[in-house]
Short mmCIF file of C-alpha atoms and ligand atoms in Angstrom, two decimals:
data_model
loop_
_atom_site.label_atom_id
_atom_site.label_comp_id
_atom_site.label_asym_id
_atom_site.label_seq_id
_atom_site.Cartn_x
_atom_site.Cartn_y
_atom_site.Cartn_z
CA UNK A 1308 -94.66 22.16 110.91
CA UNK A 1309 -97.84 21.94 108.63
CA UNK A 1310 -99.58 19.40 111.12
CA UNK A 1311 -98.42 21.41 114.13
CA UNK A 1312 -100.02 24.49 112.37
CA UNK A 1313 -103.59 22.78 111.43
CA UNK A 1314 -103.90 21.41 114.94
CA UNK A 1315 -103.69 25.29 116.47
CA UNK A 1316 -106.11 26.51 113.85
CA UNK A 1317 -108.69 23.54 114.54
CA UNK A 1318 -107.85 24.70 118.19
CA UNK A 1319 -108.83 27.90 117.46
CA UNK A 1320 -111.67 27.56 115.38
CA UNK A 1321 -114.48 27.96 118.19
CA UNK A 1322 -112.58 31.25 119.51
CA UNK A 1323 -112.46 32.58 115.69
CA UNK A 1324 -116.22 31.45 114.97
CA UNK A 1325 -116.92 33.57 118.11
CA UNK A 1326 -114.58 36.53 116.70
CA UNK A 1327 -116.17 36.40 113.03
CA UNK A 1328 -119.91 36.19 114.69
CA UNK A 1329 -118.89 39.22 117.09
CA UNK A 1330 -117.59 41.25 113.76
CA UNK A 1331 -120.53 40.48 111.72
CA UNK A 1332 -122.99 41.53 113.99
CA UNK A 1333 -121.38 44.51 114.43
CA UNK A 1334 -120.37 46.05 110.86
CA UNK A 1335 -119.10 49.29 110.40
CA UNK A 1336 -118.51 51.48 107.17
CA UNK A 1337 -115.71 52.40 105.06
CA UNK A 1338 -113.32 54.84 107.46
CA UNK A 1339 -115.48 54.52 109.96
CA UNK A 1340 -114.36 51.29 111.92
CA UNK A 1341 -113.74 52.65 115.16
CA UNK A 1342 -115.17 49.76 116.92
CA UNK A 1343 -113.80 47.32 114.90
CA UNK A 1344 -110.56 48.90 114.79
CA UNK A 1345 -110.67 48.80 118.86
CA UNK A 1346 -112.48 45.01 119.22
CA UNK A 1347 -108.56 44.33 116.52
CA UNK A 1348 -106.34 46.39 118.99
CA UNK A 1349 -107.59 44.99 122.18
CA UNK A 1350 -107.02 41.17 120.33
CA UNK A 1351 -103.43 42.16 120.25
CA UNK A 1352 -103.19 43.51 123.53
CA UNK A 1353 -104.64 40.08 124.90
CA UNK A 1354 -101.75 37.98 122.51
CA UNK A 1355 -99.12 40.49 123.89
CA UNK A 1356 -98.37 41.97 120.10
CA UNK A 1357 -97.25 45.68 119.58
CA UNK A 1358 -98.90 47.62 116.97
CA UNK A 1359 -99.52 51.30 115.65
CA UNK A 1360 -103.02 52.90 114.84
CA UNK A 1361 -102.52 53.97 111.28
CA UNK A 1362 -104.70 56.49 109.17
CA UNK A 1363 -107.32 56.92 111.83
CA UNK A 1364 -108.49 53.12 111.67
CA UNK A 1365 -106.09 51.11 110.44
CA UNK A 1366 -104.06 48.93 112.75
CA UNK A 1367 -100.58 47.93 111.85
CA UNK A 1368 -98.55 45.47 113.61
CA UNK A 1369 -95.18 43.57 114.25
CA UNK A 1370 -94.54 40.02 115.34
CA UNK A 1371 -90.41 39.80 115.89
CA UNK A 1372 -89.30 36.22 115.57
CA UNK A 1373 -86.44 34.59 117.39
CA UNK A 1374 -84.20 35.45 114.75
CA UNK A 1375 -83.48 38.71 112.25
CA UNK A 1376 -84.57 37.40 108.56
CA UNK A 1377 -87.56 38.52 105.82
CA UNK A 1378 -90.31 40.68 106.59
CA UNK A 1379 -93.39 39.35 105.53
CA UNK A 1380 -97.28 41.95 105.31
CA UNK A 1381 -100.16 40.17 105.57
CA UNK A 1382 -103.61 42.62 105.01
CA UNK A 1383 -106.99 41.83 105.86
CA UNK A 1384 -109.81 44.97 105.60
CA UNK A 1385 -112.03 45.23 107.67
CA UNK A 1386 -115.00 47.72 106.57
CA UNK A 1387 -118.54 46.67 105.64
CA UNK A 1388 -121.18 48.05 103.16
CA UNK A 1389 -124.37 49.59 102.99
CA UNK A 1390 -126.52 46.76 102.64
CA UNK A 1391 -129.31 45.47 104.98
CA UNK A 1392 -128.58 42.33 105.68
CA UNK A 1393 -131.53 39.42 105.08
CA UNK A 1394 -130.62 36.24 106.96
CA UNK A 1395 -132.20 35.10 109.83
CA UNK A 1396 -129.06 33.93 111.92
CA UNK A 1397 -128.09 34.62 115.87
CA UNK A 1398 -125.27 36.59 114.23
CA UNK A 1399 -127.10 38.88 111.80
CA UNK A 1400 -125.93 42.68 111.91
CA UNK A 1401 -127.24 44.67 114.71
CA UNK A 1402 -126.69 47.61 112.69
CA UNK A 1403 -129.27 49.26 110.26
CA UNK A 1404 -128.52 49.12 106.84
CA UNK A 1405 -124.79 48.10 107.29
CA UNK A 1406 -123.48 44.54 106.44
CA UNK A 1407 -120.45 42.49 106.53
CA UNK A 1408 -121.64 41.29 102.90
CA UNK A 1409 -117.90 41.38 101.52
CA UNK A 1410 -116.70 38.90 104.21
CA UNK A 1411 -113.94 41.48 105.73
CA UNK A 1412 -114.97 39.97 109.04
CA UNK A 1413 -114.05 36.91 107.95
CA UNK A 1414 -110.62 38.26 106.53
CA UNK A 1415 -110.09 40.23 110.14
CA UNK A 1416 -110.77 37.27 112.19
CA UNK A 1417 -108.67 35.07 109.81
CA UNK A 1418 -106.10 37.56 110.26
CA UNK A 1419 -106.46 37.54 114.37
CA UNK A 1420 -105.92 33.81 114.07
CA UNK A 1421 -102.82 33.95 111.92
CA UNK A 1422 -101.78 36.08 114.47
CA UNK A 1423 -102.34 33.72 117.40
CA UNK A 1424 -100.28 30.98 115.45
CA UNK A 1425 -97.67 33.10 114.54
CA UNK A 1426 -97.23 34.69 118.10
CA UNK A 1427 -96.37 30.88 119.62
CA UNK A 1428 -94.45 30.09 116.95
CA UNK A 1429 -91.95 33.24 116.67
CA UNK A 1430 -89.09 32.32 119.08
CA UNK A 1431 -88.46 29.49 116.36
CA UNK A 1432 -88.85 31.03 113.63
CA UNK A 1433 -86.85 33.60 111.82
CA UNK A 1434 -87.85 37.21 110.34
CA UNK A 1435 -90.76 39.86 111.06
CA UNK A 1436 -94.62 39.28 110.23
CA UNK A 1437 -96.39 42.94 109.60
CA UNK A 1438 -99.86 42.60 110.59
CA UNK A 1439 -102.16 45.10 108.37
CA UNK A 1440 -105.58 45.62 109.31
CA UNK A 1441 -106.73 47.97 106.90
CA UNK A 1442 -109.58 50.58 106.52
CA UNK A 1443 -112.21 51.24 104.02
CA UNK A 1444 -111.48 49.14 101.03
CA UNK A 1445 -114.89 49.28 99.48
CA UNK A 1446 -114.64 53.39 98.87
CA UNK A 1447 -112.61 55.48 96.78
CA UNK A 1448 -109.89 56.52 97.60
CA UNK A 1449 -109.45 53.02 99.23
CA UNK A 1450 -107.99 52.63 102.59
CA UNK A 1451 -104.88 50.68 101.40
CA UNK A 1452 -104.27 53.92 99.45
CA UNK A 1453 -103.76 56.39 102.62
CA UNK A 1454 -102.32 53.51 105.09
CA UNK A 1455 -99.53 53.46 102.32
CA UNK A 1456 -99.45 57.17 102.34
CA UNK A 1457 -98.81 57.26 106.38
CA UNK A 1458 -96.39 54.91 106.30
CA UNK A 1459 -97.55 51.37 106.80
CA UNK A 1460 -95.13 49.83 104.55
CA UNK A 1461 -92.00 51.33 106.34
CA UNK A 1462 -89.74 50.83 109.83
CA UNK A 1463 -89.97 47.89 109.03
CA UNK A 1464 -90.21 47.82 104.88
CA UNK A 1465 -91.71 44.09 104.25
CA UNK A 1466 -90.64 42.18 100.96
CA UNK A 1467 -93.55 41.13 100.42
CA UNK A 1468 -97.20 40.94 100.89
CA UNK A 1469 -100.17 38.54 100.91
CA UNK A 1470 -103.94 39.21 101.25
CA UNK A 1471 -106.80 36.77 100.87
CA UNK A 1472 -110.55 37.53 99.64
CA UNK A 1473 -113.34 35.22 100.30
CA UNK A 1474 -114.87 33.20 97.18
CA UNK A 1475 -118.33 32.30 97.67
CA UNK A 1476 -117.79 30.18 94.54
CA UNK A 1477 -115.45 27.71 95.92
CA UNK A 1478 -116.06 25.62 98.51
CA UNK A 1479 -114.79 26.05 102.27
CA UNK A 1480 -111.52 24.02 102.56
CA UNK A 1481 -110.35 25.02 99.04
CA UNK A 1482 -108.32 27.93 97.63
CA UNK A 1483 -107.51 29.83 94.73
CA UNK A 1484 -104.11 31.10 92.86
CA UNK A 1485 -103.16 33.02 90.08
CA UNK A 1486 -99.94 34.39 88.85
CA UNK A 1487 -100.07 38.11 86.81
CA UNK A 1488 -102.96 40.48 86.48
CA UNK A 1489 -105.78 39.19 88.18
CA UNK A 1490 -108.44 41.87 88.98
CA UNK A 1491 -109.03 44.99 86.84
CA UNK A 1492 -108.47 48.76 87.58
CA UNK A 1493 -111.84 50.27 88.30
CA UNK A 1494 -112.62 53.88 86.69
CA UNK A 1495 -115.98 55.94 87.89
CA UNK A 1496 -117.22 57.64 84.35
CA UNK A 1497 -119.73 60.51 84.80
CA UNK A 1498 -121.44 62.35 81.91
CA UNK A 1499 -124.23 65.21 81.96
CA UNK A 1500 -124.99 66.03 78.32
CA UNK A 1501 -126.71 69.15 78.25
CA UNK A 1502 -128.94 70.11 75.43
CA UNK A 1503 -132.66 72.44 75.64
CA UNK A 1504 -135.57 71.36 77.24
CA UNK A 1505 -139.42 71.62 75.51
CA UNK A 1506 -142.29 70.33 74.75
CA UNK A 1507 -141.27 67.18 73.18
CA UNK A 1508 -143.94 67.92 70.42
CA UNK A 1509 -141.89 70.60 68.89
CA UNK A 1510 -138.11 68.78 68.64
CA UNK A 1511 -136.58 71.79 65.90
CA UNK A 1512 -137.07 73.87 69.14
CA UNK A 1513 -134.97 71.47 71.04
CA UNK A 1514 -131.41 70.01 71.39
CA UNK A 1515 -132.94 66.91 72.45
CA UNK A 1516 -130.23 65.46 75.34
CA UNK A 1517 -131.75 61.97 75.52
CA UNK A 1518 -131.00 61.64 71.43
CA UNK A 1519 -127.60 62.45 71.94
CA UNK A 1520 -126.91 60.49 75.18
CA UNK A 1521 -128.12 57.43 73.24
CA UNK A 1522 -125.57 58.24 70.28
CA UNK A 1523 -122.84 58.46 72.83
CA UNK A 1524 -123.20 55.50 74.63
CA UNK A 1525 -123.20 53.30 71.52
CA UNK A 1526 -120.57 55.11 70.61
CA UNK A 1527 -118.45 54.43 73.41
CA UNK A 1528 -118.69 50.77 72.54
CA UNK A 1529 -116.30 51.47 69.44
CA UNK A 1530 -113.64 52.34 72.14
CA UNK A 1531 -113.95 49.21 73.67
CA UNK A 1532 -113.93 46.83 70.56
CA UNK A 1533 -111.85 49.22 67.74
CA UNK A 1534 -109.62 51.38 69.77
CA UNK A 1535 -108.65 48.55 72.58
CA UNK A 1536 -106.03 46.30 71.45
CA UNK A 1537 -107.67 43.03 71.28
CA UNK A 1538 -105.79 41.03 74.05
CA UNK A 1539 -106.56 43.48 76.58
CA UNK A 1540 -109.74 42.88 78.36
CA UNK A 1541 -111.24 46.17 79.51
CA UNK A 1542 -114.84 47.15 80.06
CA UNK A 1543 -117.08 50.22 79.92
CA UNK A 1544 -120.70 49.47 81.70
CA UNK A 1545 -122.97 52.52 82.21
CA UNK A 1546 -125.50 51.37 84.70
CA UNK A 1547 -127.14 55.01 85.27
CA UNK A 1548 -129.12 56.70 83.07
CA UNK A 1549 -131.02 60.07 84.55
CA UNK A 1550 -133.34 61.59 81.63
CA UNK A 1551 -136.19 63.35 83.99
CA UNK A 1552 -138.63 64.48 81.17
CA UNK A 1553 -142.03 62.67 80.30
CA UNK A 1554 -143.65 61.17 77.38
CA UNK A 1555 -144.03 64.71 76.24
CA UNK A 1556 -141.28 67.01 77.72
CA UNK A 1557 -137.90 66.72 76.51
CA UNK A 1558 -135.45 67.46 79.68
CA UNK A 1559 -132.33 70.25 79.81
CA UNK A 1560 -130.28 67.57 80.58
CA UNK A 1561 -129.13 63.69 81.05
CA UNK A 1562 -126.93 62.54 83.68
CA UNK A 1563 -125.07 59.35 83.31
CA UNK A 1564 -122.98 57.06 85.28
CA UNK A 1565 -120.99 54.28 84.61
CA UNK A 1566 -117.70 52.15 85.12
CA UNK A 1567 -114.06 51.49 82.80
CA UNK A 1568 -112.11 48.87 83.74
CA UNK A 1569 -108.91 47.34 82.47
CA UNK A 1570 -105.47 45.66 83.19
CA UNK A 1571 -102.96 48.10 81.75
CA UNK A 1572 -102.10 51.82 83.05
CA UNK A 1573 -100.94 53.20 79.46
CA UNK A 1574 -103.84 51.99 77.87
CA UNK A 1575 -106.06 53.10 81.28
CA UNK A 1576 -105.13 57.30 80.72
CA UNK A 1577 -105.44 56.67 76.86
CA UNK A 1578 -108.88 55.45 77.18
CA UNK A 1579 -110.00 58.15 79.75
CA UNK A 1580 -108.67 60.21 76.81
CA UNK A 1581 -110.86 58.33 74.17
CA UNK A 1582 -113.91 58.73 76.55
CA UNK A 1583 -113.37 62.25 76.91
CA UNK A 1584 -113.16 63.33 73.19
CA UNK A 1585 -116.07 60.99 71.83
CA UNK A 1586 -118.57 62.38 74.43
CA UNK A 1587 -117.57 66.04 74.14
CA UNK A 1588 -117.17 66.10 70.51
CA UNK A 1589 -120.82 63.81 69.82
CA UNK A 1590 -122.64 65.95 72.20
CA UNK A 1591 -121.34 69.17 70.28
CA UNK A 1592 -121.94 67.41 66.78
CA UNK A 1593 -125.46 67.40 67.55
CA UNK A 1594 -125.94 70.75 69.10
CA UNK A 1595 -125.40 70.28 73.03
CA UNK A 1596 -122.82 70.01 75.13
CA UNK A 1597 -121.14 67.32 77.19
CA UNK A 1598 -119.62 67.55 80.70
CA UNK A 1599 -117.26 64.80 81.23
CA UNK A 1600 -115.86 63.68 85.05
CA UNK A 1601 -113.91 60.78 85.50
CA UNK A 1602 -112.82 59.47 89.22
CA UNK A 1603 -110.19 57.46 88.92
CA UNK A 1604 -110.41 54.51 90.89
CA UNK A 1605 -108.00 51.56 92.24
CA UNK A 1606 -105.22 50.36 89.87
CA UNK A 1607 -105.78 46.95 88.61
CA UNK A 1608 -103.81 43.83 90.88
CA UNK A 1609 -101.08 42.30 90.00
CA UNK A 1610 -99.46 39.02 91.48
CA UNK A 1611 -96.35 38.84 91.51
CA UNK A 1612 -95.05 35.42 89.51
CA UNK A 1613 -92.59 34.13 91.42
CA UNK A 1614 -94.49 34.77 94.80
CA UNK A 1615 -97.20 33.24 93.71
CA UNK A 1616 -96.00 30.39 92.26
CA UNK A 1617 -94.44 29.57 95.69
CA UNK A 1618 -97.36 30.31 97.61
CA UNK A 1619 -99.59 28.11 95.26
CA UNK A 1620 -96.99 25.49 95.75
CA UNK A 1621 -97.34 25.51 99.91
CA UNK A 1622 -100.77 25.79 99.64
CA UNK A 1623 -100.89 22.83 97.55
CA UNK A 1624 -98.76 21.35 100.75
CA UNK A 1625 -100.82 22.41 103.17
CA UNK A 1626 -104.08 21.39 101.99
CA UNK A 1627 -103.70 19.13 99.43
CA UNK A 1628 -103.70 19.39 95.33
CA UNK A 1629 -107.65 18.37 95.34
CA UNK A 1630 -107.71 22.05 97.67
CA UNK A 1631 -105.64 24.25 95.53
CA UNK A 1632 -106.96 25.66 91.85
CA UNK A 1633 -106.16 28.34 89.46
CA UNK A 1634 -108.03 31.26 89.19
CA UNK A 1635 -109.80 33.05 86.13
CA UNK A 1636 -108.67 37.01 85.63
CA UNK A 1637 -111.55 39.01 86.93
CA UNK A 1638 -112.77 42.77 85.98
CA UNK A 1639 -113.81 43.35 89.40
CA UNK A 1640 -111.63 45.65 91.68
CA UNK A 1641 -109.88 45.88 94.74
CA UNK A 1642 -107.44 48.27 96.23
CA UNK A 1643 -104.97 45.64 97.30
CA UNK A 1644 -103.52 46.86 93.97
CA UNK A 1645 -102.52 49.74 95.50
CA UNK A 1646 -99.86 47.41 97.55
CA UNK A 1647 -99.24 44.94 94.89
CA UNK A 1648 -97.99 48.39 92.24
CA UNK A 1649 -95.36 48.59 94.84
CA UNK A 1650 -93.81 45.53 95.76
CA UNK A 1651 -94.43 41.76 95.24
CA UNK A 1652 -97.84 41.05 96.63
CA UNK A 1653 -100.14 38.42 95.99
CA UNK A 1654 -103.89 37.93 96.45
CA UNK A 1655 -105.64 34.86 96.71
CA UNK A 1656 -109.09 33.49 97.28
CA UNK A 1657 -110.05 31.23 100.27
CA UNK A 1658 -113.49 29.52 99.30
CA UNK A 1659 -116.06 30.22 101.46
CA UNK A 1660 -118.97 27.62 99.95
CA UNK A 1661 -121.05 25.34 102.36
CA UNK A 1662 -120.65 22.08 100.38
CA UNK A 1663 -120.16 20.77 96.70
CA UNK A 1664 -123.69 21.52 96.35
CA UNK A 1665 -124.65 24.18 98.94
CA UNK A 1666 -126.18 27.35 98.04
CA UNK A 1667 -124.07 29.72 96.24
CA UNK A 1668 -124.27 33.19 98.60
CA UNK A 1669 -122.91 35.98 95.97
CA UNK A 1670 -120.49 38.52 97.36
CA UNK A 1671 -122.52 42.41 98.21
CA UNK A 1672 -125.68 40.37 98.18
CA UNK A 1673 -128.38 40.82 101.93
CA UNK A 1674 -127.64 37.18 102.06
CA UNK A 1675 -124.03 36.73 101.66
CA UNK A 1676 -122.60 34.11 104.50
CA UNK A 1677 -119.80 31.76 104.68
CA UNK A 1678 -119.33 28.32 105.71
CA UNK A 1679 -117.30 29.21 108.94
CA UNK A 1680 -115.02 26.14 108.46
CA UNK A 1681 -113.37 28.18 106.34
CA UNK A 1682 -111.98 30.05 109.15
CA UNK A 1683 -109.58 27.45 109.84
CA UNK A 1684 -107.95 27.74 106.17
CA UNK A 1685 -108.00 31.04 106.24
CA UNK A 1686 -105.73 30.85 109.54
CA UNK A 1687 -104.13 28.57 109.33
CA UNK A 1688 -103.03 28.70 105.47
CA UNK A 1689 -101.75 32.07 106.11
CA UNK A 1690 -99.94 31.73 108.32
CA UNK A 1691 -97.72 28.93 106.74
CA UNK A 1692 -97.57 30.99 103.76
CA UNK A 1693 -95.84 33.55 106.08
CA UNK A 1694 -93.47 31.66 107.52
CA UNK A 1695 -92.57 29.29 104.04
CA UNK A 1696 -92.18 33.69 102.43
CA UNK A 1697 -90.40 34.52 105.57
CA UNK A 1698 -87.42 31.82 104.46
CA UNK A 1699 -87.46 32.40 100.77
NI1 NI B 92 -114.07 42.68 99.54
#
């Protein structure tokens, strides 16, 4: 089974370097991958699969097998950000200021392949693979969020779910597990403190916003290293600071924007809480006001242990123990959480490095690219994964 599955996705390795180079020059936004969603439903057309267009752009479909058993969701997204792409390749986007720097084309096309396999395979096999192409992962409220909401995970309700992410840090060839939380809830925190504007000269005139701003973001350390219990890794990052005075005008206001980010929903609401109070009640200590919004973003992700474990194991089958490694919790997001808060999912990373020693291409960088070899991993992988979940 494993050889007969790595010599269809060496097979189809030219087709899916074609597929990936077609995707990336064409990138389209969150929610609006109409093309892309088209160039997916067309692919299943050609391989004779059914699907459903879900939440405007999301495509969701069903590959029966010869006999009734599991059913198994697989997700790849498929949206792009806005980032103008750098590299000087045949397959560099053709569109303005939009980029496949997230490698979603490389997840869709990975996707299409497993799809391929799967397709040939299915009158031996036993159970139902749910294909999920899904929309705008990259902005709130994340598309795995509303394809949930319109139904994606019913008629038929899968057991389970997989999704891989590239990992620019690992080389192509190689994967990466881990069991539990892995990536962190991601909170949007937005403060305007509002104090009195003047000439900066004359401060008893003044409720000086800057001063104040300053006290409350040291502040809002405290939450993070005497309020947090210590085994709980969360951060708070404010990244935006918007004081428009001048050397000698004090401004009416300071606008500030920044990010919380943890691995626990009691503790998440409790800190929004924290943030809340020490903000308001600072600014008002000193005379102003504070104005606190907070957009709550994508839970954090959470594999499921015994799904994992089993899909680390067949990985470690299909490619070899050198090929398979554990993976280090992260604190950045993604809204496959939204799918892995309601049923066993698990998320994995398929490396994406030319070479031991090529160049390291970071993830939402204008010069992200992947070692295209990788395509045939993230194929065929997947797709044994599916069928070894299918019989468990
Ligand atoms: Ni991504």
């Amino acid at each position: 089974m494993i050889e007969r599955i790595k010599e269809e996705a060496s097979r189809l390795l030219p087709e899916m370097i074609e597929v990936r180079r077609h995707l990336h020059r064409h990138p389209e936004l969150s929610f609006e991958e109409f093309e892309t969603s088209k160039f997916i439903q067309q692919r299943l057309t050609q391989l004779g699969i059914p699907f459903e267009v879900v939440s405007k752009t999301g495509v969701v479909a069903l590959i029966q097998c010869g006999a009734e058993g599991k059913v198994i969701a697989l997700r790849a997204d498929m949206d792009a950000l806005p980032i103008q792409e750098t590299n000087d390749t045949e397959y560099a986007s053709k569109n303005i200021g939009v980029m496949h720097a997230c490698g979603h084309d490389v997840h869709t096309t990975s996707l299409l392949g497993v799809a391929a396999i799967l397709k040939n395979m299915a009158p031996e096999l036993k159970g139902t693979i749910k294909l999920i192409f899904q929309l705008g992962e990259e902005k709130l409220p994340g598309g795995a969020s509303l394809m949930i909401r319109d139904g994606a995970l019913e008629n038929p309700a899968p057991t389970a779910i997989l999704g891989q992410h590239v990992y620019p840090e690992l080389e192509a060839g190689k994967v990466g597990f881990r069991s539990g939380k892995y990536m962190a809830s991601a909170d949007e925190i937005y403060l305007k403190v509002i104090g009195k504007g003047g000439h900066a000269a004359l401060p008893d005139r003044n409720i000086d916003p800057v001063l104040i701003t300053s006290h409350i973001i040291v502040a809002m350390q405290q939450i993070i290293s005497r309020r947090r219990h210590p085994n709980m890794p969360s951060v708070l990052s404010f990244g935006r600071v918007e004081a428009l005075g001048a050397t000698n005008v004090i401004p009416n206001h300071v606008e500030v924007a920044g990010t919380f980010r943890t691995f626990d929903e009691e503790w998440r609401l409790k800190a929004h809480e924290l943030i809340r109070e020490l903000a308001e009640n600072t600014a008002k200590a000193m005379g102003g006001n504070c104005e606190v919004d907070i957009r709550v973003g994508y839970p954090f992700v959470k594999n499921d242990e015994v799904l994992t474990k089993n899909a680390k194991m067949h990985a470690i089958d299909f490619l070899g123990p050198g090929n398979v490694v554990d993976l280090e919790m992260r604190m950045t997001g993604e809204d496959f959480a939204y799918y892995s808060q309601v049923m066993p999912g698990t998320f994995y990373r398929l490396g994406t490095k030319e070479g031991a020693d090529g160049k390291m291409r970071g993830l939402h960088t204008s010069t992200f690219d992947v070692d295209e070899t990788c395509l045939e991993t993230g194929a065929g992988l997947m797709a044994y994964l599916a069928i070894k979940s299918m019989e468990e």
